[in-house]
XYZ file of C-alpha atoms in Angstrom:
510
model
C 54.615 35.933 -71.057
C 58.330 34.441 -73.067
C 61.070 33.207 -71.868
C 63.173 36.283 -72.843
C 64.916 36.421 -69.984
C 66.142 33.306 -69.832
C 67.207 33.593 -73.168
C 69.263 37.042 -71.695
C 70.726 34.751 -69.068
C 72.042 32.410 -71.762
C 73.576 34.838 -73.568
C 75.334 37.331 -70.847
C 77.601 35.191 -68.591
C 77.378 38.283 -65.330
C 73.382 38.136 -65.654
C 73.721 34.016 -64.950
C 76.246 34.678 -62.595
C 73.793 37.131 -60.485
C 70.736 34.599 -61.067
C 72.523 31.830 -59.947
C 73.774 34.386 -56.811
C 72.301 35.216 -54.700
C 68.743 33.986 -56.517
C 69.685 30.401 -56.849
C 68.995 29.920 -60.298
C 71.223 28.269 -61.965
C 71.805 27.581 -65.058
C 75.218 25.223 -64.782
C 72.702 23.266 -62.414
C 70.604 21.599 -64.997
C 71.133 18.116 -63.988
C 68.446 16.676 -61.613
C 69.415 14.138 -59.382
C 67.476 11.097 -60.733
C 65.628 10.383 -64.082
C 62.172 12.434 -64.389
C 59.049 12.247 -66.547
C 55.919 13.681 -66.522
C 53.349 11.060 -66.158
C 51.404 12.921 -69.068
C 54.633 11.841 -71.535
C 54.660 15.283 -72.386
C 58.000 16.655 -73.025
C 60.239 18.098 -70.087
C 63.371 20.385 -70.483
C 65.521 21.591 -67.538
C 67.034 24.992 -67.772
C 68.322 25.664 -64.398
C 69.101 24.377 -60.900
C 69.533 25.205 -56.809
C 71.956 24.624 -54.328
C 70.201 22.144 -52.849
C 69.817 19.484 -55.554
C 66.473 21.480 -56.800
C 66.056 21.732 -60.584
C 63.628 23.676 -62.921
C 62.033 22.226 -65.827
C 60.417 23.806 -68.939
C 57.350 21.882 -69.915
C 55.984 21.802 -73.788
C 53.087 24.988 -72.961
C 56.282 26.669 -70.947
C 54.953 26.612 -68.002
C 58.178 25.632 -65.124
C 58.100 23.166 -62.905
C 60.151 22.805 -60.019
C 61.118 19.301 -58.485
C 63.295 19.336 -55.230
C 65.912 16.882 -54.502
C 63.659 15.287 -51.565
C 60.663 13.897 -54.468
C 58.585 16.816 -54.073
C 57.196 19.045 -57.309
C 55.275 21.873 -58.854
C 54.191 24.280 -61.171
C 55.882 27.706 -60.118
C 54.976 29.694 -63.159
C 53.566 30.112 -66.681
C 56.614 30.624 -68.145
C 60.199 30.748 -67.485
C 60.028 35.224 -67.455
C 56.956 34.296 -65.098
C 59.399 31.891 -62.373
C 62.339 34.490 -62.191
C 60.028 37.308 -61.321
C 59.153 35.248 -58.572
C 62.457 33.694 -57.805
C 64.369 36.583 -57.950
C 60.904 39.077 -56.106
C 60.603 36.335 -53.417
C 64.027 34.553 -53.073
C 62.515 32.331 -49.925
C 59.754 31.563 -51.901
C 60.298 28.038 -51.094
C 59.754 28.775 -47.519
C 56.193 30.216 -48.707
C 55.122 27.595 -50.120
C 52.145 27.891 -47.572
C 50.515 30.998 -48.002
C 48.024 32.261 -50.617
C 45.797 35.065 -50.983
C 43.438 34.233 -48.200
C 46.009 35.025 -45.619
C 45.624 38.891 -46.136
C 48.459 41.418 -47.358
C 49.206 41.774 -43.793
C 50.427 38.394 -42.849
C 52.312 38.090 -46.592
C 54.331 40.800 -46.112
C 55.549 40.097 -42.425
C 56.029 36.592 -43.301
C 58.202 37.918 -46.894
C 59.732 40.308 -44.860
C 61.047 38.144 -41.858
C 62.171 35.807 -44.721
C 64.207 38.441 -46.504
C 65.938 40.315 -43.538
C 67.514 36.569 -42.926
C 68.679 36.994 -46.778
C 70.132 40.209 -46.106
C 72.759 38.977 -43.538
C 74.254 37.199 -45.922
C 73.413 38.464 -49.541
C 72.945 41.425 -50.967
C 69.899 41.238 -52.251
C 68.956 44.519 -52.189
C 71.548 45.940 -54.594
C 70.997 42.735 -57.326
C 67.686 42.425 -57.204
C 66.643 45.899 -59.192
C 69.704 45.284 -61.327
C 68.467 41.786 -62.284
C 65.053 42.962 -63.349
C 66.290 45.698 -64.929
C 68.316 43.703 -66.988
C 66.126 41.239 -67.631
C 63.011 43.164 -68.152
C 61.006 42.194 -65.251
C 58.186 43.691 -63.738
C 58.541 44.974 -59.894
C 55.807 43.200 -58.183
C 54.480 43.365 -54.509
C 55.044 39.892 -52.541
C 51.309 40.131 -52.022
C 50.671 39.817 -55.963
C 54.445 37.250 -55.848
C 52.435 35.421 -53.635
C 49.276 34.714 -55.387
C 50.948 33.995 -58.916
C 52.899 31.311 -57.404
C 49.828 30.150 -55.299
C 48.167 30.202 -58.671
C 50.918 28.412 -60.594
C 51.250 25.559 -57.717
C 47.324 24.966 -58.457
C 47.945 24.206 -61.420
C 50.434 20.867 -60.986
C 48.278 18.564 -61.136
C 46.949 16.785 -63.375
C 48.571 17.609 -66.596
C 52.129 18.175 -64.711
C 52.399 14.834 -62.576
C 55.811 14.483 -61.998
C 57.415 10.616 -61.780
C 60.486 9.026 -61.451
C 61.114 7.696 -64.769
C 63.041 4.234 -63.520
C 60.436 3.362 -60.267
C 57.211 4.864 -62.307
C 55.724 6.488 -58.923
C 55.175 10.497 -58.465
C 56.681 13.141 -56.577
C 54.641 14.655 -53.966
C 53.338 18.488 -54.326
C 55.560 20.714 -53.338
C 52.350 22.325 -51.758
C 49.674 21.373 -49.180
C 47.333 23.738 -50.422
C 43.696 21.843 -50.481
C 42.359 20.293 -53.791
C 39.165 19.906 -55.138
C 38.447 16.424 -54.506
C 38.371 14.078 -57.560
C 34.462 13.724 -57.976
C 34.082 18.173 -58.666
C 35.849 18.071 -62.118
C 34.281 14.844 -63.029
C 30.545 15.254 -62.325
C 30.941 18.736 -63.569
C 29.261 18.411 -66.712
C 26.418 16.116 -65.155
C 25.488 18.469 -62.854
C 25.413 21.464 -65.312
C 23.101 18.965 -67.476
C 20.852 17.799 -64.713
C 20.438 21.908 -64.045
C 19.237 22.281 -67.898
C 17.318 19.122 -67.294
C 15.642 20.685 -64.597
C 14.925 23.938 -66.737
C 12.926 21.678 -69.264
C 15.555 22.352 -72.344
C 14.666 19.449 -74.389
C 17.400 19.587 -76.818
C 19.425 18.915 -73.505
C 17.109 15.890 -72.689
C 18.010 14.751 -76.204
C 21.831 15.035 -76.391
C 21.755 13.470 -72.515
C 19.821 10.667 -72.951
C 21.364 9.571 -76.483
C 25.227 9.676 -75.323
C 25.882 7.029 -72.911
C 28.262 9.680 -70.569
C 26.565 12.401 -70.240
C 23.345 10.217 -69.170
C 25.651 8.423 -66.698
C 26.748 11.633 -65.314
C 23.159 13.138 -64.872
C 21.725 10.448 -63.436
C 25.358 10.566 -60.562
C 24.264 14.239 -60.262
C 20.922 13.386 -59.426
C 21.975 10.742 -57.312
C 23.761 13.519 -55.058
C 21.304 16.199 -55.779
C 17.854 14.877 -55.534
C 14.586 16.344 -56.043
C 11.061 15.168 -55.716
C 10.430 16.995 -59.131
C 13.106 15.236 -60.938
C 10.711 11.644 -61.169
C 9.560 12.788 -65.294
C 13.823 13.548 -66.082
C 14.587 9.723 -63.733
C 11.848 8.112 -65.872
C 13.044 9.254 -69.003
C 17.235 8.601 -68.397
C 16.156 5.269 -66.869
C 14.345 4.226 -70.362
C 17.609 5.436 -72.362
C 19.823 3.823 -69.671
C 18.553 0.347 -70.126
C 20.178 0.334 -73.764
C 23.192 -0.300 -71.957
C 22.412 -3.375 -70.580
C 23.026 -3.865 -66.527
C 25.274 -1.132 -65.444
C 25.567 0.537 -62.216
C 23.806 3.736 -63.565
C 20.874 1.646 -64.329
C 20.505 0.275 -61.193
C 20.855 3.786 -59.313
C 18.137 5.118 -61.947
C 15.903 2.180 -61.048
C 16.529 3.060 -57.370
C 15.816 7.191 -57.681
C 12.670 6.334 -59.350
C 12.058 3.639 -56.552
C 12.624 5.753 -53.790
C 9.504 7.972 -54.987
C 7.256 5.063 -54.218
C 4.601 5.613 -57.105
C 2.986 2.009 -57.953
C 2.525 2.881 -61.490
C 6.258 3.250 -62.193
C 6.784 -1.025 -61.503
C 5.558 -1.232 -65.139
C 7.875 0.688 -66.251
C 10.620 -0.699 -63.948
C 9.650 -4.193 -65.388
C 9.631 -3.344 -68.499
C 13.405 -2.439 -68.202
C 14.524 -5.332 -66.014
C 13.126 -7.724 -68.824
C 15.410 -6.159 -71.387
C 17.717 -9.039 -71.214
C 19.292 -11.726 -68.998
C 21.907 -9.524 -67.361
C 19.191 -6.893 -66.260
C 16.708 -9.490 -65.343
C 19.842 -11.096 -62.752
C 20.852 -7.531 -61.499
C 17.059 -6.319 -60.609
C 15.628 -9.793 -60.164
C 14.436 -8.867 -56.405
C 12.843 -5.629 -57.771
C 8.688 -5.749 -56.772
C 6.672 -7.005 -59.668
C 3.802 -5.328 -61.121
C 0.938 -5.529 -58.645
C 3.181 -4.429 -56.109
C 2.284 -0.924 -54.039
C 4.219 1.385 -53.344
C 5.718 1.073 -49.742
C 7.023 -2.369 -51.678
C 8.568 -0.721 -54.149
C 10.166 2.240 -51.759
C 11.109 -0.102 -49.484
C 13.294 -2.449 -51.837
C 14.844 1.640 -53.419
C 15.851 2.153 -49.570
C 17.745 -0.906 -49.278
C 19.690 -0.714 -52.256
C 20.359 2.935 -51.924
C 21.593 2.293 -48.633
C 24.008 -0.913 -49.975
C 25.020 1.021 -53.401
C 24.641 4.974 -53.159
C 23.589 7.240 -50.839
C 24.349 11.103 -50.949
C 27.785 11.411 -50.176
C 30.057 11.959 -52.953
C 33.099 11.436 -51.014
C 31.701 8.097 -50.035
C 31.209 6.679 -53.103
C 34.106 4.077 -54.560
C 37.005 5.733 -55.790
C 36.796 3.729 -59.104
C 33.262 5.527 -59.939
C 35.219 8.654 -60.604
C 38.778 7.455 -62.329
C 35.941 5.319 -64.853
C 33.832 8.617 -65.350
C 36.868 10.555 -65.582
C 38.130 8.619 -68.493
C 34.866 8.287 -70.295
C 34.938 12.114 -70.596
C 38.298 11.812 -71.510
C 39.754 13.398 -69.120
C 42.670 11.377 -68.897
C 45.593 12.742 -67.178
C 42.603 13.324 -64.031
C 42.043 9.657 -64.175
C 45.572 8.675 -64.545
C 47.202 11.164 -61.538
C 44.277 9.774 -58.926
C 45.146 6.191 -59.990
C 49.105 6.579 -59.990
C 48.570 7.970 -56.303
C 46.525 5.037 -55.277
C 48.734 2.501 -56.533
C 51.387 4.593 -54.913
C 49.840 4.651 -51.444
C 49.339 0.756 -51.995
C 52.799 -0.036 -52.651
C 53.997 2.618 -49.668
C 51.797 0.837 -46.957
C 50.542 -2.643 -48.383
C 48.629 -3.366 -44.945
C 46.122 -0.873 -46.758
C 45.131 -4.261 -48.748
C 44.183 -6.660 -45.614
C 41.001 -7.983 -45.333
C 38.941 -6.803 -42.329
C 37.634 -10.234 -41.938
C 40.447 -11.787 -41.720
C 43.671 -9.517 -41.389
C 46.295 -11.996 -41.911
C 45.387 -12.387 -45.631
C 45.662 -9.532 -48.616
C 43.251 -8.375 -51.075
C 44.979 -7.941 -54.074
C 41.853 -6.948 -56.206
C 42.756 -3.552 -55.983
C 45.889 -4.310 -57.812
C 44.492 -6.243 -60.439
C 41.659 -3.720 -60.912
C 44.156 -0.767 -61.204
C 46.624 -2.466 -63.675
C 43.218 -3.016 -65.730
C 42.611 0.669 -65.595
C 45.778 1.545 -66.564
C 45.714 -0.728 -69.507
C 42.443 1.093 -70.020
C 44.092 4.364 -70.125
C 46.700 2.646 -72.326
C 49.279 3.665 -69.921
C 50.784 -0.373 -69.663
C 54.459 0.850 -67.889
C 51.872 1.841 -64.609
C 49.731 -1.281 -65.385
C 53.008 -3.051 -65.690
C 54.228 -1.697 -62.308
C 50.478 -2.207 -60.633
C 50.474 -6.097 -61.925
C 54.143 -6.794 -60.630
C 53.141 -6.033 -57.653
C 49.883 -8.048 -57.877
C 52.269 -10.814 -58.771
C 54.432 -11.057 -55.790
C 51.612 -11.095 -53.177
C 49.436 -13.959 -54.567
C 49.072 -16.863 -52.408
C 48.188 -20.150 -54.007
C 49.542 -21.700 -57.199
C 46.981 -20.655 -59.605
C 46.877 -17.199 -58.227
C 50.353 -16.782 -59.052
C 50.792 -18.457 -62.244
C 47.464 -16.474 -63.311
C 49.029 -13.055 -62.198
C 52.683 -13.727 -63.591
C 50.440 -14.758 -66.902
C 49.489 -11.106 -67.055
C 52.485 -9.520 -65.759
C 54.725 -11.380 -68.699
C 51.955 -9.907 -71.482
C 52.217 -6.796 -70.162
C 56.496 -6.955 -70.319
C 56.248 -8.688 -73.411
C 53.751 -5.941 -75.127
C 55.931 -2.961 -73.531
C 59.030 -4.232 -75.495
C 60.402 -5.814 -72.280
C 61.365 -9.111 -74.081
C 63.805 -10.373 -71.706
C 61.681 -9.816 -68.556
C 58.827 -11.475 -69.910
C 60.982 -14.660 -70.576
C 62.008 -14.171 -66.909
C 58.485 -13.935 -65.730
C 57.227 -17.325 -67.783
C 60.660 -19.257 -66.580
C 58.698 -18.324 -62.569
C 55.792 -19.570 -64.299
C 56.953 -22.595 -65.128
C 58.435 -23.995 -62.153
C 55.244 -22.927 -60.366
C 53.581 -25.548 -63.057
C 56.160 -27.793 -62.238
C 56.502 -27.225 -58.068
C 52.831 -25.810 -57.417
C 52.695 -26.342 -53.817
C 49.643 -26.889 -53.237
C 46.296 -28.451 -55.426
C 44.682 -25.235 -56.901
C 46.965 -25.921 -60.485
C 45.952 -29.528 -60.624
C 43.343 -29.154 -63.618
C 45.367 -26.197 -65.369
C 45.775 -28.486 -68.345
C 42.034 -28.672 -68.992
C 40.908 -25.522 -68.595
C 41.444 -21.698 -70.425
C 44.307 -21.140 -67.885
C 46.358 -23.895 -69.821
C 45.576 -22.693 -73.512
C 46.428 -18.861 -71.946
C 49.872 -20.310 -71.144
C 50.452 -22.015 -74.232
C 49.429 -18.492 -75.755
C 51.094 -16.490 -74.323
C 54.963 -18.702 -74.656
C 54.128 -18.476 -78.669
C 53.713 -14.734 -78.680
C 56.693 -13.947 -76.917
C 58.971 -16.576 -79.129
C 57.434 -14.924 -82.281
C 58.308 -11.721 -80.562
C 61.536 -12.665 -79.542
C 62.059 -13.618 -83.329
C 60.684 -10.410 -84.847
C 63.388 -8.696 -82.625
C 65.902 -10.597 -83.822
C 66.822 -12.826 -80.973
C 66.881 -16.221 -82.434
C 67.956 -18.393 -79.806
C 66.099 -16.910 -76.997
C 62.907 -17.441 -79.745
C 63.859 -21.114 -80.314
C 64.205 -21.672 -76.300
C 60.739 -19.949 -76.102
C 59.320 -21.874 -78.601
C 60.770 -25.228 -77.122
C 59.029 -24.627 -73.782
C 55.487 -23.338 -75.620
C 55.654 -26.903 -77.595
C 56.622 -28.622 -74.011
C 53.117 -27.016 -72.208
C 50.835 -27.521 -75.121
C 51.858 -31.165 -75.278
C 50.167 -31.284 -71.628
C 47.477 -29.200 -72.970
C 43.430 -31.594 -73.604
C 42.199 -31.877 -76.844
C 40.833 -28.702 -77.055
C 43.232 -26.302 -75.494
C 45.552 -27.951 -77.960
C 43.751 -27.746 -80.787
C 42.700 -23.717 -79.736
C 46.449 -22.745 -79.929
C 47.626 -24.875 -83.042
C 47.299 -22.286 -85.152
C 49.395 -19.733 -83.625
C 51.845 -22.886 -83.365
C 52.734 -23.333 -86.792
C 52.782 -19.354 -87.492
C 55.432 -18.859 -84.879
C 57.435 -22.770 -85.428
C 57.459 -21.007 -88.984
C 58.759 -17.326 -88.014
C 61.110 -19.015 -85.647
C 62.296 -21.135 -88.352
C 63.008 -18.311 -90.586
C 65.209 -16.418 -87.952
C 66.903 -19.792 -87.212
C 67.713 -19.243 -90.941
C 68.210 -15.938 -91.530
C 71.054 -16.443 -88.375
């Protein structure tokens, strides 16, 4: 498909005029009512525009998105020729959003045709719309097939064509409620078609698996959801390979499948990795020894699986798929599932109470999502996940520490001025803690991390050309590392002369 038609529309003022009525596509209407991006950073062009505060956006493979005026979005077709057919074949197509191709011609055309006889009364849709596609050389489609192109199209929005608003950072909802795969299909799909050639005895698969670090990770979660009796040789031999990683969850889940099998003469084996260095020998350390038999060893594989795994996909941590997601590289999976959690968080923060004690928040979540996001090297998200972080931390250290991170993260998105808000707050917390968790600050890494972090942003500051705010920075990171020990002082004295230096050269240089 092109965008011909558009391109037709452009050019012939009466063709825009009859898209715009009584199709509502408008191409005077190109302004959308707040500031849009696609969470991808891929590009985003809008062409046209509705009555109701609706626009339609080009994206860079063509394919048109639609966002409402109510924070709602989606892919409506491949291409711009691709949206009009079904704009102008189905002009309540917005009042089909629900149907698709499993609700039978039958229904599809009732449902079109009730829509369209409420058209009638007050357009005439009948004589433009063969007139339009004539013009425009469009094809005449049923609904039915209208129906499943756009059902087809609205599939398609997520991931790659997240829509956000550009100012606030959080997404538009889908202008759909049609079901989704959930997260963990895409992302174990590759371990599950390798645990299948596994299983078929391919050994150039057992190879590639059990030298790259993913794909044995993603076996061994296919297994974990999948399990056979006959898969103890394939456990065995991604268990061996896993251990070169050192103590990771995989590891202990491959210690546990083979476990669960309850042969005695795997605890050699299952020794044999746990003494591959310190961090194993902590994370298996109750594993049975050698010597052990094997209700023993089955017995300790029940309790962990029952703690760690199980066989439910859907109930394993949602972090177990965003981190296997990104290790494939599927990115824009990872980032869409982790912009909607940290956008569910920051709807309805009750979602971070403790169940032991209710009156008190769990902020982990935040922290552990602003790290992702860093991760994904997506910092504005991290940025917005860690300012939120900040402002529901409790004691004085616990603030401090979060506004630490939440000035880095300003500072290191260009957000100069921000940051030196964020380490003023710091400050008077140093100065006004409230309470006794900040009273060794100056003798541990916390301090030196402060001291750190003033320097880089008054060498920042200076770099951008903004000598006094540099000089004031560098004034207060000289006042801290005064209070600093003996060696949190000496740890940042080198970056203190660098940036006293830089500073001093913008002081001249103004």
């Amino acid at each position: 498909m092109t965008d011909h038609a558009l391109r037709l529309l452009r050019h012939h003022a009466h063709l825009a005029e009859l898209a715009a009525f009584p199709f509502d596509f408008d191409l005077d209407r190109a302004d959308h009512v707040e500031p849009v991006r696609l969470a991808s950073g891929g590009p985003l062009r809008p062409v046209a525009g509705d009555g109701a505060g609706g626009t339609y956006f080009v994206c860079a493979d063509g394919s048109v998105l639609y966002a409402d005026s109510e924070g709602s979005a989606g892919i409506i077709g491949s291409s711009v020729d691709e949206a009009l057919e079904i704009v102008i074949g189905l002009p309540g197509w917005r009042d089909h959003l629900d149907l698709s191709p499993a609700d039978g011609p039958e229904k599809i055309l009732a449902r079109v045709a009730e829509t369209e006889e409420e058209f009638r009364e007050d357009y005439g849709i009948d004589e433009a719309r063969p007139q339009l596609r004539a013009a425009l050389g469009l094809s005449e489609r049923s609904p039915v097939e209208l129906i499943g192109m756009l059902h087809t199209a609205l599939l398609r929005t997520e991931p790659d064509f997240l829509l956000l608003n550009a100012e606030e950072g959080c997404a538009y909802d889908l202008l759909d409620r049609h079901p989704r795969p959930p997260l963990w299909e895409p992302v174990l799909a590759q371990g599950r078609a390798d645990l299948a050639a596994l299983r078929a005895g391919d050994r150039t698969v057992w190879d590639a698996t059990a030298e790259d670090p993913v794909r044995r990770r993603l076996a061994l979660r296919a297994a974990q959801f999948d399990r056979a009796d006959s898969d103890l040789e394939v456990l065995r031999y991604l268990l061996r390979h896993e251990a070169r990683s050192s103590m990771t969850d995989e590891l202990r889940l491959a210690a546990v499948l083979v476990g669960l099998q309850g042969h005695p003469e795997d605890l050699s084996l299952l020794d044999e990795v746990r003494e591959t260095d310190f961090d194993t020998a902590c994370g298996l350390s109750e594993m049975p020894r050698p010597g052990a038999d094997g209700a023993a060893l089955r017995e300790w594989a029940l309790g962990l699986d029952e703690v760690f795994f199980g066989t439910d996909p859907s109930d394993e941590p949602s972090d177990t798929w965003t981190e296997l997601a990104a290790d494939q590289g599927l990115t824009e999976l990872a980032r869409t599932a982790l912009i909607r959690r940290l956008d569910a968080i920051e709807l309805d923060q009750g979602t971070l109470r403790r169940p032991d004690a209710p009156k008190t928040l769990d902020t982990s979540p935040l922290s552990s999502l602003a790290h992702d996001f860093e991760q994904l090297g997506d910092l504005p998200q991290a940025l917005r996940a860690q300012r939120l972080c900040a402002a529901l931390q409790d004691t004085a250290w616990d603030r401090v520490s979060a506004r630490l991170t939440q000035a880095r993260l300003e500072r290191e998105t260009g957000q100069l001025p921000q940051a030196g808000r964020t380490l003023t707050v710091l400050r008077e917390i140093l100065a006004a803690p409230g309470d006794d968790t900040l009273r060794h600050w100056q003798d541990v890494n916390l301090g030196r991390f402060i001291a750190k972090e003033h320097y880089s942003l008054a060498r920042d500051l200076a770099d951008a050309n903004l000598p006094e705010e540099a000089r004031a920075t560098l004034a207060a990171a000289e006042e801290i590392s005064g209070e600093l020990s003996g060696p949190a002082a000496t740890a940042v004295r080198e970056l203190a002369v660098e940036v006293a230096e830089r500073v001093g050269d913008a002081r001249d240089l103004d």
